[in-house]
Amino acid sequence: MKHRLLLVIGARPQFIKSAPIIKEIITKHGSIDLRIIHTGQHYDPEMSAIFFKELRIPQPCVNLHVGSGSHATQTALMMQRLEGELIRRRPDLVMVPGDTNTTLAGALAAAKLNIPVAHVEAGLRSYDLSMPEEINRRLTDHCSTLLFSPTRNASSNLRREGFKTGVYLTGDTMVDALRAAMPFVEKAETAILNRLGVEPANFVLVTLHRPSNVDNPSRLGLVHRALRKVATKLPVIFPVHPRTRSRLNQIGILRQPKRRIINLVAPQGYVESLALLKNSNCLLTDSGGMQKEAFLFKVPCITLRPNTEWPETLKAQANRLITDPKRIAPTVAEVAFDAILRLRIRQLKNPFGDGRAAARIVRTVTNVLK
Ligand code: UD1
């Protein structure tokens, strides 16, 4: 009899993290009956459908269409709708990647029905409980049976929290995903740079979507002012997350196209986003995944946050943490023209795995389910 594995995903980074696992199961593990549930946390085509297409993820068996809402509303609605699906489908294992509300809802709903949970990207800690993701990842880890850790550091975080069994150091599936995407990135890069009118290594890529950076109008105004300053020296390409778009709109910035010297573009798909990052001079971000992707491309990163769940990226100042928006322009100026920094970054070893994380994860799942 086949083992039933249910994968619960719903937000942009989860599509990327799970794509290599899905591919591994479909191509090599006929003993697993894989079903995908999409919670509907992300629903705009450029936040969801494009990733299914680019990453060749099969369509989910069901979309719960939960959509946006406050944390409690969104998480509760997901749990309520998931519970019915879990009772009906009775999977042998529920897999949840990452640290979004979808991750937590999937883990809680399954654990309460005594269905074992596998957490992909277990053990990350920023030790900052003001971030919803930190709450999600801690709680998810603590109701998981299988904890797939991407790095040594993540494994030791789990050991410190008392986990004695169930922790598997596999490497990070985002490395697998990035390697698989490279041929497509290489094919697409020239066209994207031409379309946006920028040259390799001669623009700053910006992605900002954390509530702590974009939800407070005065802080967002300061960030915007800083980006305008940066744009007087180097072109700025800013793919705008829908949360950020709505906040920029609220403070009137989207209504001033003539004064706009920052190139605000729609959220990019996976291949486009990697192509932009690979060719950028440096990245300014508050995303976790992009700090890591910058490290893998050896692109200097500036993170607008007081902490990171990826401390490995801080080595040799490959990634710098800043909190004050006034530091953005001077830090970009420091990083953008520092050839020695680039040399140092190029020599750093990759602590995120060898691109075979998905194979390890699926092998472990198969063994455990037997
Ligand atoms: C979520 C995750 C975050 C992840 C990010 C990646 C949580 C708590 N946060 O943040 O960890 O880094 O996804 O993108 O799970 N919206 C749309 N269209 C969409 C989706 C969202 O317009 O398809 C808008 C809505 O106004 C919504 C807002 O974006 O209220 C925020 O969406 P939400 O999923 O709640 O959180 P993210 O900021 O996307």
PDB file of N, CA, C and O in Angstrom, residues 195-196 198 204-208 220 223-225 227-228 231 235-241 244-249 251-268 276:
ATOM      1  N   ARG A 195      15.032  44.727 -20.441  1.00  0.00           N
ATOM      2  CA  ARG A 195      13.670  45.242 -20.227  1.00  0.00           C
ATOM      3  C   ARG A 195      13.674  46.320 -19.141  1.00  0.00           C
ATOM      4  O   ARG A 195      12.980  47.333 -19.251  1.00  0.00           O
ATOM      5  N   LEU A 196      14.492  46.127 -18.107  1.00  0.00           N
ATOM      6  CA  LEU A 196      14.501  47.100 -17.006  1.00  0.00           C
ATOM      7  C   LEU A 196      15.550  48.197 -17.213  1.00  0.00           C
ATOM      8  O   LEU A 196      15.664  49.122 -16.404  1.00  0.00           O
ATOM      9  N   VAL A 198      18.896  48.076 -17.156  1.00  0.00           N
ATOM     10  CA  VAL A 198      20.044  48.095 -16.234  1.00  0.00           C
ATOM     11  C   VAL A 198      21.153  47.178 -16.741  1.00  0.00           C
ATOM     12  O   VAL A 198      20.905  46.281 -17.549  1.00  0.00           O
ATOM     13  N   VAL A 204      21.059  48.354  -7.737  1.00  0.00           N
ATOM     14  CA  VAL A 204      20.753  47.813  -6.403  1.00  0.00           C
ATOM     15  C   VAL A 204      19.371  47.176  -6.465  1.00  0.00           C
ATOM     16  O   VAL A 204      18.414  47.801  -6.938  1.00  0.00           O
ATOM     17  N   LEU A 205      19.292  45.929  -6.025  1.00  0.00           N
ATOM     18  CA  LEU A 205      17.996  45.249  -5.965  1.00  0.00           C
ATOM     19  C   LEU A 205      17.427  45.419  -4.556  1.00  0.00           C
ATOM     20  O   LEU A 205      18.149  45.241  -3.571  1.00  0.00           O
ATOM     21  N   VAL A 206      16.146  45.773  -4.486  1.00  0.00           N
ATOM     22  CA  VAL A 206      15.516  46.010  -3.175  1.00  0.00           C
ATOM     23  C   VAL A 206      14.266  45.144  -3.051  1.00  0.00           C
ATOM     24  O   VAL A 206      13.451  45.086  -3.982  1.00  0.00           O
ATOM     25  N   THR A 207      14.129  44.419  -1.936  1.00  0.00           N
ATOM     26  CA  THR A 207      12.844  43.779  -1.634  1.00  0.00           C
ATOM     27  C   THR A 207      12.550  44.013  -0.161  1.00  0.00           C
ATOM     28  O   THR A 207      13.375  43.710   0.699  1.00  0.00           O
ATOM     29  N   LEU A 208      11.419  44.601   0.121  1.00  0.00           N
ATOM     30  CA  LEU A 208      11.031  44.881   1.515  1.00  0.00           C
ATOM     31  C   LEU A 208       9.552  44.570   1.695  1.00  0.00           C
ATOM     32  O   LEU A 208       8.726  45.064   0.929  1.00  0.00           O
ATOM     33  N   LEU A 220       8.228  53.899   6.691  1.00  0.00           N
ATOM     34  CA  LEU A 220       8.228  53.620   5.248  1.00  0.00           C
ATOM     35  C   LEU A 220       8.625  54.875   4.460  1.00  0.00           C
ATOM     36  O   LEU A 220       9.358  54.800   3.468  1.00  0.00           O
ATOM     37  N   VAL A 223      12.336  55.145   4.646  1.00  0.00           N
ATOM     38  CA  VAL A 223      12.961  54.145   3.778  1.00  0.00           C
ATOM     39  C   VAL A 223      12.891  54.626   2.329  1.00  0.00           C
ATOM     40  O   VAL A 223      13.875  54.567   1.583  1.00  0.00           O
ATOM     41  N   HIS A 224      11.733  55.152   1.952  1.00  0.00           N
ATOM     42  CA  HIS A 224      11.557  55.628   0.583  1.00  0.00           C
ATOM     43  C   HIS A 224      12.516  56.772   0.279  1.00  0.00           C
ATOM     44  O   HIS A 224      13.153  56.816  -0.771  1.00  0.00           O
ATOM     45  N   ARG A 225      12.654  57.676   1.250  1.00  0.00           N
ATOM     46  CA  ARG A 225      13.573  58.802   1.050  1.00  0.00           C
ATOM     47  C   ARG A 225      15.010  58.281   0.867  1.00  0.00           C
ATOM     48  O   ARG A 225      15.754  58.748   0.011  1.00  0.00           O
ATOM     49  N   LEU A 227      15.914  55.385  -0.281  1.00  0.00           N
ATOM     50  CA  LEU A 227      16.066  54.717  -1.580  1.00  0.00           C
ATOM     51  C   LEU A 227      16.220  55.733  -2.707  1.00  0.00           C
ATOM     52  O   LEU A 227      16.951  55.512  -3.675  1.00  0.00           O
ATOM     53  N   ARG A 228      15.529  56.866  -2.547  1.00  0.00           N
ATOM     54  CA  ARG A 228      15.686  57.935  -3.554  1.00  0.00           C
ATOM     55  C   ARG A 228      17.130  58.438  -3.561  1.00  0.00           C
ATOM     56  O   ARG A 228      17.700  58.725  -4.622  1.00  0.00           O
ATOM     57  N   ALA A 231      19.243  55.994  -5.324  1.00  0.00           N
ATOM     58  CA  ALA A 231      18.980  56.011  -6.772  1.00  0.00           C
ATOM     59  C   ALA A 231      19.680  57.171  -7.486  1.00  0.00           C
ATOM     60  O   ALA A 231      19.786  57.169  -8.713  1.00  0.00           O
ATOM     61  N   PRO A 235      21.157  52.838 -10.189  1.00  0.00           N
ATOM     62  CA  PRO A 235      19.742  52.513 -10.410  1.00  0.00           C
ATOM     63  C   PRO A 235      19.221  51.571  -9.323  1.00  0.00           C
ATOM     64  O   PRO A 235      19.953  50.702  -8.855  1.00  0.00           O
ATOM     65  N   VAL A 236      17.965  51.775  -8.939  1.00  0.00           N
ATOM     66  CA  VAL A 236      17.334  50.919  -7.923  1.00  0.00           C
ATOM     67  C   VAL A 236      16.160  50.189  -8.565  1.00  0.00           C
ATOM     68  O   VAL A 236      15.262  50.820  -9.126  1.00  0.00           O
ATOM     69  N   ILE A 237      16.193  48.859  -8.476  1.00  0.00           N
ATOM     70  CA  ILE A 237      15.066  48.048  -8.962  1.00  0.00           C
ATOM     71  C   ILE A 237      14.379  47.469  -7.736  1.00  0.00           C
ATOM     72  O   ILE A 237      15.002  46.775  -6.933  1.00  0.00           O
ATOM     73  N   PHE A 238      13.091  47.754  -7.606  1.00  0.00           N
ATOM     74  CA  PHE A 238      12.353  47.371  -6.398  1.00  0.00           C
ATOM     75  C   PHE A 238      11.079  46.627  -6.793  1.00  0.00           C
ATOM     76  O   PHE A 238      10.055  47.247  -7.068  1.00  0.00           O
ATOM     77  N   PRO A 239      11.148  45.274  -6.835  1.00  0.00           N
ATOM     78  CA  PRO A 239       9.905  44.508  -7.058  1.00  0.00           C
ATOM     79  C   PRO A 239       9.046  44.603  -5.800  1.00  0.00           C
ATOM     80  O   PRO A 239       9.483  44.229  -4.720  1.00  0.00           O
ATOM     81  N   VAL A 240       7.842  45.115  -5.950  1.00  0.00           N
ATOM     82  CA  VAL A 240       7.065  45.505  -4.759  1.00  0.00           C
ATOM     83  C   VAL A 240       6.041  44.435  -4.374  1.00  0.00           C
ATOM     84  O   VAL A 240       5.115  44.136  -5.138  1.00  0.00           O
ATOM     85  N   HIS A 241       6.208  43.897  -3.193  1.00  0.00           N
ATOM     86  CA  HIS A 241       5.268  42.935  -2.600  1.00  0.00           C
ATOM     87  C   HIS A 241       3.907  43.625  -2.415  1.00  0.00           C
ATOM     88  O   HIS A 241       3.866  44.828  -2.131  1.00  0.00           O
ATOM     89  N   THR A 244       3.541  45.845   0.615  1.00  0.00           N
ATOM     90  CA  THR A 244       4.308  47.092   0.501  1.00  0.00           C
ATOM     91  C   THR A 244       3.610  48.042  -0.470  1.00  0.00           C
ATOM     92  O   THR A 244       3.533  49.247  -0.236  1.00  0.00           O
ATOM     93  N   ARG A 245       3.083  47.466  -1.558  1.00  0.00           N
ATOM     94  CA  ARG A 245       2.387  48.304  -2.545  1.00  0.00           C
ATOM     95  C   ARG A 245       1.231  49.032  -1.879  1.00  0.00           C
ATOM     96  O   ARG A 245       1.041  50.236  -2.052  1.00  0.00           O
ATOM     97  N   SER A 246       0.469  48.286  -1.075  1.00  0.00           N
ATOM     98  CA  SER A 246      -0.696  48.947  -0.479  1.00  0.00           C
ATOM     99  C   SER A 246      -0.255  50.009   0.531  1.00  0.00           C
ATOM    100  O   SER A 246      -0.867  51.076   0.633  1.00  0.00           O
ATOM    101  N   ARG A 247       0.843  49.762   1.240  1.00  0.00           N
ATOM    102  CA  ARG A 247       1.330  50.770   2.204  1.00  0.00           C
ATOM    103  C   ARG A 247       1.903  51.996   1.480  1.00  0.00           C
ATOM    104  O   ARG A 247       1.704  53.129   1.899  1.00  0.00           O
ATOM    105  N   LEU A 248       2.630  51.758   0.362  1.00  0.00           N
ATOM    106  CA  LEU A 248       3.174  52.892  -0.403  1.00  0.00           C
ATOM    107  C   LEU A 248       2.027  53.728  -0.960  1.00  0.00           C
ATOM    108  O   LEU A 248       2.085  54.956  -1.016  1.00  0.00           O
ATOM    109  N   ASN A 249       0.981  53.033  -1.340  1.00  0.00           N
ATOM    110  CA  ASN A 249      -0.200  53.703  -1.863  1.00  0.00           C
ATOM    111  C   ASN A 249      -0.838  54.574  -0.777  1.00  0.00           C
ATOM    112  O   ASN A 249      -1.193  55.740  -1.027  1.00  0.00           O
ATOM    113  N   ILE A 251       0.532  56.036   1.674  1.00  0.00           N
ATOM    114  CA  ILE A 251       1.253  57.281   1.995  1.00  0.00           C
ATOM    115  C   ILE A 251       1.472  58.132   0.735  1.00  0.00           C
ATOM    116  O   ILE A 251       2.257  59.067   0.738  1.00  0.00           O
ATOM    117  N   GLY A 252       0.768  57.759  -0.326  1.00  0.00           N
ATOM    118  CA  GLY A 252       0.696  58.637  -1.499  1.00  0.00           C
ATOM    119  C   GLY A 252       1.848  58.512  -2.476  1.00  0.00           C
ATOM    120  O   GLY A 252       1.900  59.248  -3.470  1.00  0.00           O
ATOM    121  N   ILE A 253       2.779  57.590  -2.238  1.00  0.00           N
ATOM    122  CA  ILE A 253       3.977  57.538  -3.072  1.00  0.00           C
ATOM    123  C   ILE A 253       3.678  57.024  -4.476  1.00  0.00           C
ATOM    124  O   ILE A 253       4.274  57.477  -5.455  1.00  0.00           O
ATOM    125  N   LEU A 254       2.700  56.145  -4.603  1.00  0.00           N
ATOM    126  CA  LEU A 254       2.412  55.608  -5.937  1.00  0.00           C
ATOM    127  C   LEU A 254       1.701  56.635  -6.818  1.00  0.00           C
ATOM    128  O   LEU A 254       1.582  56.455  -8.020  1.00  0.00           O
ATOM    129  N   ARG A 255       1.227  57.730  -6.194  1.00  0.00           N
ATOM    130  CA  ARG A 255       0.538  58.751  -6.987  1.00  0.00           C
ATOM    131  C   ARG A 255       1.487  59.838  -7.500  1.00  0.00           C
ATOM    132  O   ARG A 255       1.038  60.826  -8.051  1.00  0.00           O
ATOM    133  N   GLN A 256       2.803  59.641  -7.301  1.00  0.00           N
ATOM    134  CA  GLN A 256       3.744  60.683  -7.738  1.00  0.00           C
ATOM    135  C   GLN A 256       4.717  60.117  -8.777  1.00  0.00           C
ATOM    136  O   GLN A 256       5.928  60.189  -8.569  1.00  0.00           O
ATOM    137  N   PRO A 257       4.215  59.558  -9.886  1.00  0.00           N
ATOM    138  CA  PRO A 257       5.116  58.866 -10.815  1.00  0.00           C
ATOM    139  C   PRO A 257       6.227  59.758 -11.357  1.00  0.00           C
ATOM    140  O   PRO A 257       7.332  59.300 -11.601  1.00  0.00           O
ATOM    141  N   LYS A 258       5.959  61.065 -11.480  1.00  0.00           N
ATOM    142  CA  LYS A 258       6.975  61.947 -12.067  1.00  0.00           C
ATOM    143  C   LYS A 258       8.185  62.094 -11.152  1.00  0.00           C
ATOM    144  O   LYS A 258       9.308  62.210 -11.595  1.00  0.00           O
ATOM    145  N   ARG A 259       7.896  62.081  -9.832  1.00  0.00           N
ATOM    146  CA  ARG A 259       8.992  62.253  -8.876  1.00  0.00           C
ATOM    147  C   ARG A 259       9.726  60.945  -8.611  1.00  0.00           C
ATOM    148  O   ARG A 259      10.639  60.875  -7.833  1.00  0.00           O
ATOM    149  N   ARG A 260       9.255  59.882  -9.279  1.00  0.00           N
ATOM    150  CA  ARG A 260       9.780  58.565  -8.931  1.00  0.00           C
ATOM    151  C   ARG A 260      11.075  58.270  -9.669  1.00  0.00           C
ATOM    152  O   ARG A 260      11.100  58.231 -10.891  1.00  0.00           O
ATOM    153  N   ILE A 261      12.154  58.110  -8.925  1.00  0.00           N
ATOM    154  CA  ILE A 261      13.379  57.721  -9.612  1.00  0.00           C
ATOM    155  C   ILE A 261      13.758  56.288  -9.274  1.00  0.00           C
ATOM    156  O   ILE A 261      14.694  55.738  -9.806  1.00  0.00           O
ATOM    157  N   ILE A 262      12.957  55.698  -8.381  1.00  0.00           N
ATOM    158  CA  ILE A 262      13.171  54.279  -8.062  1.00  0.00           C
ATOM    159  C   ILE A 262      12.301  53.489  -9.028  1.00  0.00           C
ATOM    160  O   ILE A 262      11.156  53.854  -9.257  1.00  0.00           O
ATOM    161  N   ASN A 263      12.850  52.409  -9.577  1.00  0.00           N
ATOM    162  CA  ASN A 263      12.037  51.623 -10.498  1.00  0.00           C
ATOM    163  C   ASN A 263      11.215  50.590  -9.721  1.00  0.00           C
ATOM    164  O   ASN A 263      11.706  49.524  -9.361  1.00  0.00           O
ATOM    165  N   LEU A 264       9.958  50.952  -9.436  1.00  0.00           N
ATOM    166  CA  LEU A 264       9.069  50.048  -8.711  1.00  0.00           C
ATOM    167  C   LEU A 264       8.422  49.123  -9.725  1.00  0.00           C
ATOM    168  O   LEU A 264       7.736  49.591 -10.637  1.00  0.00           O
ATOM    169  N   VAL A 265       8.667  47.818  -9.579  1.00  0.00           N
ATOM    170  CA  VAL A 265       8.095  46.867 -10.537  1.00  0.00           C
ATOM    171  C   VAL A 265       7.232  45.854  -9.785  1.00  0.00           C
ATOM    172  O   VAL A 265       7.276  45.762  -8.563  1.00  0.00           O
ATOM    173  N   ALA A 266       6.444  45.101 -10.554  1.00  0.00           N
ATOM    174  CA  ALA A 266       5.559  44.099  -9.941  1.00  0.00           C
ATOM    175  C   ALA A 266       6.404  42.991  -9.306  1.00  0.00           C
ATOM    176  O   ALA A 266       7.572  42.819  -9.663  1.00  0.00           O
ATOM    177  N   PRO A 267       5.816  42.221  -8.365  1.00  0.00           N
ATOM    178  CA  PRO A 267       6.568  41.084  -7.805  1.00  0.00           C
ATOM    179  C   PRO A 267       7.025  40.183  -8.953  1.00  0.00           C
ATOM    180  O   PRO A 267       6.279  39.955  -9.897  1.00  0.00           O
ATOM    181  N   GLN A 268       8.257  39.729  -8.848  1.00  0.00           N
ATOM    182  CA  GLN A 268       8.829  38.929  -9.937  1.00  0.00           C
ATOM    183  C   GLN A 268       8.638  37.443  -9.656  1.00  0.00           C
ATOM    184  O   GLN A 268       8.548  37.028  -8.512  1.00  0.00           O
ATOM    185  N   LEU A 276      17.691  38.750 -11.513  1.00  0.00           N
ATOM    186  CA  LEU A 276      17.984  40.111 -11.049  1.00  0.00           C
ATOM    187  C   LEU A 276      19.015  40.088  -9.931  1.00  0.00           C
ATOM    188  O   LEU A 276      19.982  40.849  -9.932  1.00  0.00           O
TER     189      LEU A 276
END
